[in-house]
Amino acid sequence: MKIYQISWFPIIAFMVAGLTFLVLCFTDIKGIPKHLFVFCIGLLFSLVFLVYSFYLFRKRVQGKGFYWDEDGLVIDFKGNKVFWDEIEDIRFLKEEVESQQ
């Protein structure tokens, strides 16, 4: 059984987005009291992105990921599984899109 870990791209993308929001929040330090609501929303977005990136990084370091076995397909990091007999159909989406064009 091979475990497919979370890719580096979403981890880095969320981290860059969080750091960008954080830097943007503090670009106008003198204007923070005037725009306190916008500042708080920016901090909230930056913290959400940063916390999620660290969560994904921690799961990657722990070796958690997506895999499948003879019983079914693991769909999240908690080990929740969709069993093979519950899946009705598996189709390759790119083929459907090309045939519709």
A tleap script that builds the chain and sets N, CA, C and O, in Angstrom:
source leaprc.protein.ff14SB
mol = sequence {
  NMET LYS ILE TYR GLN ILE SER TRP PHE PRO
  ILE ILE ALA PHE MET VAL ALA GLY LEU THR
  PHE LEU VAL LEU CYS PHE THR ASP ILE LYS
  GLY ILE PRO LYS HIE LEU PHE VAL PHE CYS
  ILE GLY LEU LEU PHE SER LEU VAL PHE LEU
  VAL TYR SER PHE TYR LEU PHE ARG LYS ARG
  VAL GLN GLY LYS GLY PHE TYR TRP ASP GLU
  ASP GLY LEU VAL ILE ASP PHE LYS GLY ASN
  LYS VAL PHE TRP ASP GLU ILE GLU ASP ILE
  ARG PHE LEU LYS GLU GLU VAL GLU SER GLN
  CGLN
}
set mol.1.N position { 0.842 -1.167 0.000 }
set mol.1.CA position { 0.000 0.000 0.000 }
set mol.1.C position { 0.896 1.242 0.000 }
set mol.1.O position { 1.794 1.370 0.832 }
set mol.2.N position { 0.644 2.146 -0.934 }
set mol.2.CA position { 1.418 3.379 -1.038 }
set mol.2.C position { 0.559 4.544 -0.546 }
set mol.2.O position { -0.581 4.703 -0.981 }
set mol.3.N position { 1.098 5.348 0.347 }
set mol.3.CA position { 0.384 6.514 0.860 }
set mol.3.C position { 0.789 7.721 0.032 }
set mol.3.O position { 1.975 8.021 -0.107 }
set mol.4.N position { -0.201 8.408 -0.515 }
set mol.4.CA position { 0.029 9.618 -1.291 }
set mol.4.C position { -0.115 10.816 -0.363 }
set mol.4.O position { -1.217 11.179 0.049 }
set mol.5.N position { 1.024 11.419 -0.045 }
set mol.5.CA position { 1.022 12.556 0.874 }
set mol.5.C position { 0.508 13.809 0.194 }
set mol.5.O position { 0.472 13.905 -1.032 }
set mol.6.N position { 0.112 14.766 1.018 }
set mol.6.CA position { -0.343 16.047 0.511 }
set mol.6.C position { 0.818 16.724 -0.213 }
set mol.6.O position { 1.964 16.666 0.233 }
set mol.7.N position { 0.509 17.352 -1.313 }
set mol.7.CA position { 1.520 17.992 -2.142 }
set mol.7.C position { 2.093 19.231 -1.449 }
set mol.7.O position { 1.448 19.820 -0.581 }
set mol.8.N position { 3.294 19.615 -1.837 }
set mol.8.CA position { 3.906 20.835 -1.293 }
set mol.8.C position { 3.213 22.086 -1.804 }
set mol.8.O position { 3.237 23.115 -1.129 }
set mol.9.N position { 2.594 22.025 -2.979 }
set mol.9.CA position { 1.988 23.219 -3.565 }
set mol.9.C position { 0.922 23.853 -2.679 }
set mol.9.O position { 1.005 25.055 -2.429 }
set mol.10.N position { -0.096 23.102 -2.178 }
set mol.10.CA position { -1.080 23.768 -1.326 }
set mol.10.C position { -0.497 24.265 -0.012 }
set mol.10.O position { -0.930 25.294 0.507 }
set mol.11.N position { 0.480 23.547 0.532 }
set mol.11.CA position { 1.104 23.985 1.785 }
set mol.11.C position { 1.778 25.338 1.580 }
set mol.11.O position { 1.565 26.269 2.357 }
set mol.12.N position { 2.579 25.438 0.546 }
set mol.12.CA position { 3.300 26.688 0.283 }
set mol.12.C position { 2.339 27.792 -0.149 }
set mol.12.O position { 2.516 28.947 0.237 }
set mol.13.N position { 1.322 27.451 -0.946 }
set mol.13.CA position { 0.360 28.463 -1.403 }
set mol.13.C position { -0.405 29.066 -0.230 }
set mol.13.O position { -0.567 30.284 -0.165 }
set mol.14.N position { -0.875 28.237 0.696 }
set mol.14.CA position { -1.585 28.761 1.865 }
set mol.14.C position { -0.657 29.579 2.756 }
set mol.14.O position { -1.069 30.589 3.327 }
set mol.15.N position { 0.600 29.143 2.874 }
set mol.15.CA position { 1.544 29.887 3.704 }
set mol.15.C position { 1.854 31.254 3.087 }
set mol.15.O position { 1.901 32.257 3.799 }
set mol.16.N position { 2.062 31.299 1.782 }
set mol.16.CA position { 2.337 32.568 1.104 }
set mol.16.C position { 1.121 33.500 1.198 }
set mol.16.O position { 1.269 34.701 1.426 }
set mol.17.N position { -0.076 32.940 1.022 }
set mol.17.CA position { -1.287 33.762 1.129 }
set mol.17.C position { -1.438 34.321 2.541 }
set mol.17.O position { -1.789 35.490 2.705 }
set mol.18.N position { -1.181 33.516 3.548 }
set mol.18.CA position { -1.281 33.985 4.931 }
set mol.18.C position { -0.261 35.053 5.254 }
set mol.18.O position { -0.581 36.045 5.908 }
set mol.19.N position { 0.970 34.856 4.800 }
set mol.19.CA position { 2.011 35.859 5.038 }
set mol.19.C position { 1.728 37.144 4.271 }
set mol.19.O position { 2.021 38.235 4.759 }
set mol.20.N position { 1.159 37.021 3.073 }
set mol.20.CA position { 0.806 38.215 2.290 }
set mol.20.C position { -0.278 39.023 3.000 }
set mol.20.O position { -0.168 40.244 3.110 }
set mol.21.N position { -1.319 38.354 3.480 }
set mol.21.CA position { -2.357 39.059 4.230 }
set mol.21.C position { -1.782 39.702 5.489 }
set mol.21.O position { -2.167 40.815 5.847 }
set mol.22.N position { -0.867 39.014 6.159 }
set mol.22.CA position { -0.273 39.549 7.379 }
set mol.22.C position { 0.550 40.797 7.083 }
set mol.22.O position { 0.468 41.784 7.814 }
set mol.23.N position { 1.337 40.756 6.022 }
set mol.23.CA position { 2.137 41.925 5.646 }
set mol.23.C position { 1.237 43.083 5.229 }
set mol.23.O position { 1.495 44.233 5.586 }
set mol.24.N position { 0.182 42.782 4.475 }
set mol.24.CA position { -0.738 43.839 4.052 }
set mol.24.C position { -1.449 44.495 5.237 }
set mol.24.O position { -1.758 45.686 5.202 }
set mol.25.N position { -1.704 43.714 6.281 }
set mol.25.CA position { -2.358 44.283 7.462 }
set mol.25.C position { -1.476 45.323 8.146 }
set mol.25.O position { -1.978 46.309 8.686 }
set mol.26.N position { -0.185 45.106 8.120 }
set mol.26.CA position { 0.728 45.994 8.843 }
set mol.26.C position { 1.432 47.009 7.950 }
set mol.26.O position { 2.367 47.669 8.404 }
set mol.27.N position { 1.014 47.153 6.702 }
set mol.27.CA position { 1.666 48.143 5.834 }
set mol.27.C position { 1.361 49.572 6.264 }
set mol.27.O position { 2.215 50.450 6.141 }
set mol.28.N position { 0.166 49.813 6.760 }
set mol.28.CA position { -0.215 51.157 7.209 }
set mol.28.C position { -0.469 51.111 8.716 }
set mol.28.O position { -1.621 51.099 9.150 }
set mol.29.N position { 0.582 51.084 9.500 }
set mol.29.CA position { 0.451 50.943 10.951 }
set mol.29.C position { -0.284 52.136 11.550 }
set mol.29.O position { -1.082 51.968 12.472 }
set mol.30.N position { -0.031 53.325 11.046 }
set mol.30.CA position { -0.681 54.520 11.592 }
set mol.30.C position { -2.177 54.543 11.279 }
set mol.30.O position { -2.944 55.162 12.016 }
set mol.31.N position { -2.601 53.892 10.217 }
set mol.31.CA position { -4.003 53.895 9.817 }
set mol.31.C position { -4.831 52.789 10.429 }
set mol.31.O position { -6.026 52.690 10.148 }
set mol.32.N position { -4.225 51.944 11.268 }
set mol.32.CA position { -4.955 50.826 11.872 }
set mol.32.C position { -6.133 51.304 12.718 }
set mol.32.O position { -7.216 50.733 12.595 }
set mol.33.N position { -5.981 52.332 13.578 }
set mol.33.CA position { -7.157 52.769 14.366 }
set mol.33.C position { -8.323 53.252 13.498 }
set mol.33.O position { -9.481 53.104 13.889 }
set mol.34.N position { -8.037 53.821 12.339 }
set mol.34.CA position { -9.115 54.282 11.452 }
set mol.34.C position { -9.837 53.109 10.785 }
set mol.34.O position { -11.047 53.155 10.563 }
set mol.35.N position { -9.080 52.070 10.472 }
set mol.35.CA position { -9.620 50.922 9.733 }
set mol.35.C position { -9.476 49.654 10.565 }
set mol.35.O position { -8.941 48.648 10.098 }
set mol.36.N position { -9.956 49.714 11.794 }
set mol.36.CA position { -9.776 48.595 12.718 }
set mol.36.C position { -10.513 47.336 12.241 }
set mol.36.O position { -9.993 46.229 12.386 }
set mol.37.N position { -11.707 47.491 11.679 }
set mol.37.CA position { -12.471 46.337 11.200 }
set mol.37.C position { -11.746 45.628 10.060 }
set mol.37.O position { -11.653 44.401 10.047 }
set mol.38.N position { -11.240 46.392 9.119 }
set mol.38.CA position { -10.503 45.815 7.985 }
set mol.38.C position { -9.233 45.135 8.477 }
set mol.38.O position { -8.865 44.068 7.986 }
set mol.39.N position { -8.569 45.750 9.441 }
set mol.39.CA position { -7.360 45.175 10.026 }
set mol.39.C position { -7.673 43.833 10.688 }
set mol.39.O position { -6.934 42.866 10.505 }
set mol.40.N position { -8.759 43.771 11.452 }
set mol.40.CA position { -9.133 42.523 12.128 }
set mol.40.C position { -9.508 41.425 11.131 }
set mol.40.O position { -9.143 40.265 11.316 }
set mol.41.N position { -10.231 41.789 10.082 }
set mol.41.CA position { -10.592 40.806 9.049 }
set mol.41.C position { -9.333 40.294 8.349 }
set mol.41.O position { -9.213 39.098 8.081 }
set mol.42.N position { -8.403 41.188 8.054 }
set mol.42.CA position { -7.140 40.777 7.435 }
set mol.42.C position { -6.345 39.852 8.325 }
set mol.42.O position { -5.771 38.873 7.848 }
set mol.43.N position { -6.300 40.147 9.620 }
set mol.43.CA position { -5.615 39.253 10.563 }
set mol.43.C position { -6.300 37.892 10.624 }
set mol.43.O position { -5.637 36.857 10.681 }
set mol.44.N position { -7.622 37.901 10.613 }
set mol.44.CA position { -8.364 36.642 10.643 }
set mol.44.C position { -8.045 35.782 9.417 }
set mol.44.O position { -7.781 34.586 9.544 }
set mol.45.N position { -8.073 36.395 8.232 }
set mol.45.CA position { -7.740 35.643 7.014 }
set mol.45.C position { -6.308 35.131 7.051 }
set mol.45.O position { -6.046 33.988 6.676 }
set mol.46.N position { -5.387 35.964 7.498 }
set mol.46.CA position { -3.995 35.531 7.526 }
set mol.46.C position { -3.805 34.376 8.496 }
set mol.46.O position { -3.073 33.432 8.201 }
set mol.47.N position { -4.460 34.444 9.652 }
set mol.47.CA position { -4.320 33.356 10.620 }
set mol.47.C position { -4.954 32.064 10.115 }
set mol.47.O position { -4.420 30.981 10.352 }
set mol.48.N position { -6.084 32.166 9.424 }
set mol.48.CA position { -6.728 30.964 8.875 }
set mol.48.C position { -5.807 30.290 7.855 }
set mol.48.O position { -5.605 29.077 7.903 }
set mol.49.N position { -5.256 31.071 6.942 }
set mol.49.CA position { -4.356 30.499 5.938 }
set mol.49.C position { -3.094 29.918 6.565 }
set mol.49.O position { -2.655 28.834 6.182 }
set mol.50.N position { -2.510 30.626 7.520 }
set mol.50.CA position { -1.278 30.147 8.151 }
set mol.50.C position { -1.529 28.891 8.987 }
set mol.50.O position { -0.742 27.946 8.930 }
set mol.51.N position { -2.604 28.871 9.754 }
set mol.51.CA position { -2.898 27.702 10.578 }
set mol.51.C position { -3.168 26.477 9.705 }
set mol.51.O position { -2.707 25.379 10.016 }
set mol.52.N position { -3.913 26.663 8.612 }
set mol.52.CA position { -4.197 25.527 7.731 }
set mol.52.C position { -2.929 25.027 7.040 }
set mol.52.O position { -2.768 23.823 6.843 }
set mol.53.N position { -2.034 25.936 6.673 }
set mol.53.CA position { -0.783 25.491 6.047 }
set mol.53.C position { 0.063 24.701 7.042 }
set mol.53.O position { 0.677 23.701 6.668 }
set mol.54.N position { 0.106 25.134 8.308 }
set mol.54.CA position { 0.861 24.385 9.312 }
set mol.54.C position { 0.198 23.041 9.617 }
set mol.54.O position { 0.884 22.055 9.890 }
set mol.55.N position { -1.137 23.002 9.570 }
set mol.55.CA position { -1.856 21.740 9.757 }
set mol.55.C position { -1.494 20.747 8.654 }
set mol.55.O position { -1.190 19.588 8.933 }
set mol.56.N position { -1.526 21.205 7.396 }
set mol.56.CA position { -1.173 20.325 6.278 }
set mol.56.C position { 0.287 19.885 6.357 }
set mol.56.O position { 0.609 18.732 6.068 }
set mol.57.N position { 1.171 20.806 6.749 }
set mol.57.CA position { 2.588 20.461 6.885 }
set mol.57.C position { 2.784 19.411 7.975 }
set mol.57.O position { 3.550 18.465 7.797 }
set mol.58.N position { 2.095 19.575 9.099 }
set mol.58.CA position { 2.223 18.612 10.191 }
set mol.58.C position { 1.733 17.232 9.761 }
set mol.58.O position { 2.346 16.221 10.106 }
set mol.59.N position { 0.623 17.183 9.004 }
set mol.59.CA position { 0.114 15.898 8.517 }
set mol.59.C position { 1.093 15.258 7.534 }
set mol.59.O position { 1.230 14.035 7.508 }
set mol.60.N position { 1.770 16.068 6.729 }
set mol.60.CA position { 2.766 15.538 5.802 }
set mol.60.C position { 3.951 14.958 6.562 }
set mol.60.O position { 4.444 13.885 6.215 }
set mol.61.N position { 4.414 15.661 7.602 }
set mol.61.CA position { 5.540 15.183 8.404 }
set mol.61.C position { 5.170 13.900 9.146 }
set mol.61.O position { 6.005 13.008 9.295 }
set mol.62.N position { 3.918 13.803 9.612 }
set mol.62.CA position { 3.463 12.600 10.310 }
set mol.62.C position { 3.306 11.411 9.373 }
set mol.62.O position { 3.160 10.278 9.829 }
set mol.63.N position { 3.336 11.661 8.066 }
set mol.63.CA position { 3.203 10.575 7.098 }
set mol.63.C position { 1.765 10.234 6.759 }
set mol.63.O position { 1.505 9.207 6.133 }
set mol.64.N position { 0.825 11.080 7.161 }
set mol.64.CA position { -0.576 10.827 6.842 }
set mol.64.C position { -0.857 11.267 5.422 }
set mol.64.O position { -0.220 12.187 4.910 }
set mol.65.N position { -1.793 10.621 4.799 }
set mol.65.CA position { -2.125 10.953 3.423 }
set mol.65.C position { -3.301 10.141 2.940 }
set mol.65.O position { -4.093 9.629 3.732 }
set mol.66.N position { -3.403 10.031 1.637 }
set mol.66.CA position { -4.501 9.311 1.000 }
set mol.66.C position { -3.969 7.982 0.476 }
set mol.66.O position { -2.867 7.912 -0.068 }
set mol.67.N position { -4.764 6.933 0.648 }
set mol.67.CA position { -4.372 5.615 0.132 }
set mol.67.C position { -5.625 4.769 -0.051 }
set mol.67.O position { -6.720 5.152 0.362 }
set mol.68.N position { -5.444 3.630 -0.667 }
set mol.68.CA position { -6.543 2.693 -0.831 }
set mol.68.C position { -6.021 1.289 -0.600 }
set mol.68.O position { -4.829 1.016 -0.749 }
set mol.69.N position { -6.930 0.411 -0.236 }
set mol.69.CA position { -6.605 -0.996 -0.027 }
set mol.69.C position { -7.764 -1.844 -0.544 }
set mol.69.O position { -8.620 -1.348 -1.276 }
set mol.70.N position { -7.791 -3.118 -0.166 }
set mol.70.CA position { -8.826 -3.996 -0.683 }
set mol.70.C position { -10.218 -3.655 -0.139 }
set mol.70.O position { -11.219 -4.068 -0.724 }
set mol.71.N position { -10.299 -2.912 0.965 }
set mol.71.CA position { -11.600 -2.546 1.538 }
set mol.71.C position { -12.194 -1.297 0.908 }
set mol.71.O position { -13.400 -1.235 0.666 }
set mol.72.N position { -11.350 -0.294 0.639 }
set mol.72.CA position { -11.879 0.949 0.099 }
set mol.72.C position { -10.814 2.017 -0.017 }
set mol.72.O position { -9.616 1.736 -0.021 }
set mol.73.N position { -11.279 3.240 -0.111 }
set mol.73.CA position { -10.437 4.403 -0.351 }
set mol.73.C position { -10.505 5.322 0.855 }
set mol.73.O position { -11.596 5.717 1.266 }
set mol.74.N position { -9.351 5.674 1.435 }
set mol.74.CA position { -9.302 6.607 2.554 }
set mol.74.C position { -9.381 8.015 1.986 }
set mol.74.O position { -8.587 8.381 1.119 }
set mol.75.N position { -10.346 8.817 2.475 }
set mol.75.CA position { -10.636 10.100 1.852 }
set mol.75.C position { -10.180 11.306 2.661 }
set mol.75.O position { -10.267 12.433 2.172 }
set mol.76.N position { -9.700 11.106 3.879 }
set mol.76.CA position { -9.216 12.242 4.656 }
set mol.76.C position { -8.106 11.803 5.604 }
set mol.76.O position { -7.738 10.629 5.642 }
set mol.77.N position { -7.581 12.748 6.362 }
set mol.77.CA position { -6.453 12.469 7.246 }
set mol.77.C position { -6.854 11.750 8.528 }
set mol.77.O position { -5.986 11.294 9.273 }
set mol.78.N position { -8.153 11.640 8.799 }
set mol.78.CA position { -8.617 10.954 10.003 }
set mol.78.C position { -8.830 9.463 9.770 }
set mol.78.O position { -9.113 8.725 10.714 }
set mol.79.N position { -8.699 9.019 8.543 }
set mol.79.CA position { -8.860 7.609 8.230 }
set mol.79.C position { -10.261 7.216 7.811 }
set mol.79.O position { -10.554 6.025 7.713 }
set mol.80.N position { -11.138 8.180 7.559 }
set mol.80.CA position { -12.479 7.851 7.076 }
set mol.80.C position { -12.376 7.222 5.696 }
set mol.80.O position { -11.611 7.674 4.844 }
set mol.81.N position { -13.149 6.185 5.496 }
set mol.81.CA position { -13.007 5.379 4.286 }
set mol.81.C position { -14.337 5.246 3.557 }
set mol.81.O position { -15.389 5.088 4.176 }
set mol.82.N position { -14.270 5.311 2.239 }
set mol.82.CA position { -15.401 4.971 1.376 }
set mol.82.C position { -15.120 3.572 0.847 }
set mol.82.O position { -14.086 3.329 0.225 }
set mol.83.N position { -16.042 2.664 1.096 }
set mol.83.CA position { -15.828 1.281 0.699 }
set mol.83.C position { -16.131 1.095 -0.784 }
set mol.83.O position { -16.963 1.798 -1.357 }
set mol.84.N position { -15.444 0.140 -1.390 }
set mol.84.CA position { -15.551 -0.071 -2.836 }
set mol.84.C position { -16.985 -0.382 -3.263 }
set mol.84.O position { -17.411 0.037 -4.339 }
set mol.85.N position { -17.731 -1.110 -2.433 }
set mol.85.CA position { -19.098 -1.453 -2.835 }
set mol.85.C position { -20.053 -0.257 -2.752 }
set mol.85.O position { -21.165 -0.329 -3.275 }
set mol.86.N position { -19.642 0.842 -2.104 }
set mol.86.CA position { -20.462 2.052 -2.039 }
set mol.86.C position { -20.253 2.955 -3.256 }
set mol.86.O position { -21.066 3.844 -3.513 }
set mol.87.N position { -19.179 2.736 -3.999 }
set mol.87.CA position { -18.865 3.570 -5.156 }
set mol.87.C position { -19.609 3.030 -6.366 }
set mol.87.O position { -19.459 1.864 -6.729 }
set mol.88.N position { -20.414 3.888 -6.989 }
set mol.88.CA position { -21.212 3.448 -8.131 }
set mol.88.C position { -20.403 3.425 -9.427 }
set mol.88.O position { -20.473 2.468 -10.198 }
set mol.89.N position { -19.633 4.496 -9.658 }
set mol.89.CA position { -18.948 4.620 -10.934 }
set mol.89.C position { -17.712 5.492 -10.754 }
set mol.89.O position { -17.748 6.498 -10.046 }
set mol.90.N position { -16.637 5.105 -11.391 }
set mol.90.CA position { -15.418 5.906 -11.406 }
set mol.90.C position { -15.124 6.239 -12.856 }
set mol.90.O position { -14.946 5.345 -13.684 }
set mol.91.N position { -15.075 7.537 -13.162 }
set mol.91.CA position { -14.830 7.973 -14.529 }
set mol.91.C position { -13.699 8.977 -14.554 }
set mol.91.O position { -13.491 9.717 -13.593 }
set mol.92.N position { -12.979 9.002 -15.638 }
set mol.92.CA position { -11.918 9.969 -15.845 }
set mol.92.C position { -12.535 11.241 -16.398 }
set mol.92.O position { -13.086 11.225 -17.499 }
set mol.93.N position { -12.459 12.334 -15.667 }
set mol.93.CA position { -13.171 13.564 -16.000 }
set mol.93.C position { -12.656 14.211 -17.271 }
set mol.93.O position { -13.442 14.778 -18.029 }
set mol.94.N position { -11.374 14.144 -17.522 }
set mol.94.CA position { -10.821 14.785 -18.710 }
set mol.94.C position { -11.444 14.205 -19.982 }
set mol.94.O position { -11.697 14.941 -20.936 }
set mol.95.N position { -11.685 12.936 -20.003 }
set mol.95.CA position { -12.292 12.280 -21.157 }
set mol.95.C position { -13.705 12.792 -21.391 }
set mol.95.O position { -14.100 13.002 -22.538 }
set mol.96.N position { -14.473 12.998 -20.326 }
set mol.96.CA position { -15.827 13.517 -20.459 }
set mol.96.C position { -15.832 14.947 -20.994 }
set mol.96.O position { -16.667 15.291 -21.830 }
set mol.97.N position { -14.928 15.762 -20.529 }
set mol.97.CA position { -14.866 17.157 -20.970 }
set mol.97.C position { -14.498 17.230 -22.441 }
set mol.97.O position { -15.081 18.017 -23.186 }
set mol.98.N position { -13.540 16.422 -22.869 }
set mol.98.CA position { -13.120 16.426 -24.271 }
set mol.98.C position { -14.231 15.925 -25.191 }
set mol.98.O position { -14.379 16.419 -26.309 }
set mol.99.N position { -15.018 14.944 -24.724 }
set mol.99.CA position { -16.073 14.411 -25.587 }
set mol.99.C position { -17.248 15.385 -25.707 }
set mol.99.O position { -17.987 15.335 -26.691 }
set mol.100.N position { -17.431 16.263 -24.729 }
set mol.100.CA position { -18.525 17.230 -24.791 }
set mol.100.C position { -18.196 18.407 -25.702 }
set mol.100.O position { -19.106 19.103 -26.152 }
set mol.101.N position { -16.938 18.640 -25.978 }
set mol.101.CA position { -16.538 19.782 -26.801 }
set mol.101.C position { -16.640 19.467 -28.226 }
set mol.101.O position { -16.342 20.314 -29.068 }
savepdb mol mol.pdb
quit
